Amino acid sequence: MREIKFRGKSLDNNEWVYGGYYNMPDCRKDNPRHIIVYQNNGPGQLTIHEPIDINTLGQYTGLKDINGKEIYEGDILQINIKDKTIKNKIISAGNEVVEYKNCKFGVVWGWHRDFIGLDGFYNANFEVVGNIYENPVLLEG
């Protein structure tokens, strides 16, 4: 069973925070607060409630890239597929954005731009090269 966790950019310091997500009603305002909850590993093991920018919220896919980095919704992946028919040939598809669609994580792929689940790639290596929030330039061209 995969680990369920999220990430989002803190409203306080614009840094990434990782943990559980919940949408907390704010009785004083009409808009809810979006919170990432995590355990502080310091003395006392405090539970931290960090308000985040909802536009940066992404869920962990349960997968890691070739370097061991966790893959989240909104990450930009370089996908390299090894061609078994030609020795040492790698087919590279450029940078693709991880999305959640049809009850699975995947990318819009190929010239026909179909959505393919990350589990649908055979002989492929994924590498997180950035994300859509901090590195949109990676999607240009």
Short mmCIF file of C-alpha atoms in Angstrom, two decimals:
data_model
loop_
_atom_site.label_atom_id
_atom_site.label_comp_id
_atom_site.label_asym_id
_atom_site.label_seq_id
_atom_site.Cartn_x
_atom_site.Cartn_y
_atom_site.Cartn_z
CA MET A 1 0.00 0.00 0.00
CA ARG A 2 1.42 3.38 -0.96
CA GLU A 3 2.07 6.16 1.51
CA ILE A 4 -0.53 8.96 1.33
CA LYS A 5 1.03 12.37 1.78
CA PHE A 6 1.02 15.78 0.20
CA ARG A 7 3.20 18.81 -0.33
CA GLY A 8 2.47 22.50 -0.71
CA LYS A 9 4.21 25.87 -0.48
CA SER A 10 3.99 27.50 2.95
CA LEU A 11 2.16 30.82 3.07
CA ASP A 12 4.58 31.91 5.81
CA ASN A 13 7.95 31.39 4.11
CA ASN A 14 7.22 30.02 0.59
CA GLU A 15 9.14 26.80 1.40
CA TRP A 16 7.82 23.32 0.58
CA VAL A 17 6.16 21.45 3.45
CA TYR A 18 5.29 17.74 3.38
CA GLY A 19 2.71 15.75 5.33
CA GLY A 20 -1.03 15.21 5.67
CA TYR A 21 -3.46 17.65 4.04
CA TYR A 22 -6.74 18.98 5.31
CA ASN A 23 -9.13 21.76 4.46
CA MET A 24 -9.96 23.65 7.67
CA PRO A 25 -13.04 25.89 7.77
CA ASP A 26 -12.31 29.42 8.93
CA CYS A 27 -15.27 30.69 10.94
CA ARG A 28 -14.18 34.32 10.57
CA LYS A 29 -13.89 34.25 6.79
CA ASP A 30 -15.74 32.75 3.85
CA ASN A 31 -12.69 30.93 2.54
CA PRO A 32 -11.24 27.79 4.15
CA ARG A 33 -7.62 27.38 5.22
CA HIS A 34 -5.59 24.72 3.49
CA ILE A 35 -3.18 23.05 5.90
CA ILE A 36 -0.30 20.57 5.73
CA VAL A 37 0.20 18.76 9.04
CA TYR A 38 3.51 17.16 9.97
CA GLN A 39 5.53 16.08 12.99
CA ASN A 40 8.44 18.21 14.13
CA ASN A 41 11.35 15.86 14.78
CA GLY A 42 12.77 18.14 17.45
CA PRO A 43 12.26 17.94 21.21
CA GLY A 44 8.68 17.16 22.16
CA GLN A 45 7.62 15.81 18.74
CA LEU A 46 5.28 18.74 18.10
CA THR A 47 2.55 18.54 15.46
CA ILE A 48 2.87 21.49 13.09
CA HIS A 49 -0.11 22.94 11.17
CA GLU A 50 1.31 24.88 8.20
CA PRO A 51 -1.03 27.00 6.02
CA ILE A 52 -0.25 26.48 2.32
CA ASP A 53 -1.03 28.04 -1.04
CA ILE A 54 -3.75 25.70 -2.38
CA ASN A 55 -2.52 26.28 -5.93
CA THR A 56 0.70 24.40 -5.07
CA LEU A 57 -0.92 21.36 -3.43
CA GLY A 58 0.27 18.03 -4.87
CA GLN A 59 -0.11 14.42 -3.78
CA TYR A 60 2.75 11.91 -3.57
CA THR A 61 2.46 9.29 -6.33
CA GLY A 62 4.05 6.53 -4.26
CA LEU A 63 6.92 6.39 -6.78
CA LYS A 64 10.50 7.62 -6.71
CA ASP A 65 12.65 8.72 -9.61
CA ILE A 66 15.94 7.16 -10.73
CA ASN A 67 17.76 9.20 -8.04
CA GLY A 68 15.42 8.16 -5.21
CA LYS A 69 13.50 11.46 -5.16
CA GLU A 70 9.77 11.23 -4.42
CA ILE A 71 7.48 12.06 -7.38
CA TYR A 72 4.55 14.42 -6.69
CA GLU A 73 1.68 15.80 -8.71
CA GLY A 74 2.99 18.89 -10.50
CA ASP A 75 6.52 17.55 -10.88
CA ILE A 76 8.16 17.74 -14.28
CA LEU A 77 9.66 14.42 -15.32
CA GLN A 78 12.31 13.61 -17.88
CA ILE A 79 11.28 10.18 -19.14
CA ASN A 80 13.88 7.94 -20.74
CA ILE A 81 12.75 4.69 -22.34
CA LYS A 82 15.29 2.02 -23.23
CA ASP A 83 14.73 0.45 -26.64
CA LYS A 84 15.41 -3.27 -26.23
CA THR A 85 15.64 -3.79 -30.00
CA ILE A 86 18.62 -1.46 -30.46
CA LYS A 87 21.48 -1.90 -27.99
CA ASN A 88 21.96 1.07 -25.63
CA LYS A 89 19.45 3.26 -27.49
CA ILE A 90 17.43 5.56 -25.25
CA ILE A 91 14.26 7.20 -26.50
CA SER A 92 13.79 10.46 -24.60
CA ALA A 93 10.47 12.25 -24.65
CA GLY A 94 11.28 15.59 -23.11
CA ASN A 95 9.68 17.00 -20.00
CA GLU A 96 6.21 15.84 -18.92
CA VAL A 97 4.02 17.03 -16.03
CA VAL A 98 2.69 14.53 -13.49
CA GLU A 99 -1.12 14.73 -13.21
CA TYR A 100 -3.86 12.83 -11.38
CA LYS A 101 -6.57 11.70 -13.77
CA ASN A 102 -8.84 8.67 -14.17
CA CYS A 103 -7.97 7.52 -10.63
CA LYS A 104 -4.23 7.30 -11.31
CA PHE A 105 -1.06 9.35 -11.63
CA GLY A 106 0.36 9.77 -15.11
CA VAL A 107 1.48 12.11 -17.88
CA VAL A 108 0.05 13.33 -21.18
CA TRP A 109 2.36 11.51 -23.56
CA GLY A 110 3.41 11.21 -27.20
CA TRP A 111 2.38 12.94 -30.40
CA HIS A 112 -1.25 11.91 -29.83
CA ARG A 113 -1.14 13.43 -26.30
CA ASP A 114 -2.90 10.54 -24.55
CA PHE A 115 -2.92 10.26 -20.76
CA ILE A 116 -0.78 7.30 -19.69
CA GLY A 117 -0.41 6.12 -16.09
CA LEU A 118 3.10 6.09 -14.69
CA ASP A 119 2.68 2.35 -14.20
CA GLY A 120 2.12 1.98 -17.97
CA PHE A 121 5.73 2.65 -18.96
CA TYR A 122 7.95 -0.35 -19.66
CA ASN A 123 11.75 -0.10 -19.47
CA ALA A 124 11.45 3.55 -18.46
CA ASN A 125 13.41 5.73 -16.06
CA PHE A 126 11.84 8.84 -14.58
CA GLU A 127 13.87 11.79 -13.33
CA VAL A 128 12.33 14.76 -11.52
CA VAL A 129 13.87 17.81 -13.20
CA GLY A 130 11.67 20.44 -11.54
CA ASN A 131 8.04 21.34 -10.98
CA ILE A 132 5.42 23.54 -12.62
CA TYR A 133 5.52 26.10 -9.78
CA GLU A 134 9.24 26.88 -9.70
CA ASN A 135 10.42 25.78 -13.16
CA PRO A 136 7.71 26.52 -15.77
CA VAL A 137 10.45 27.36 -18.28
CA LEU A 138 11.19 23.61 -18.52
CA LEU A 139 7.89 23.16 -20.35
CA GLU A 140 8.62 25.72 -23.06
CA GLY A 141 9.71 24.74 -26.52
#
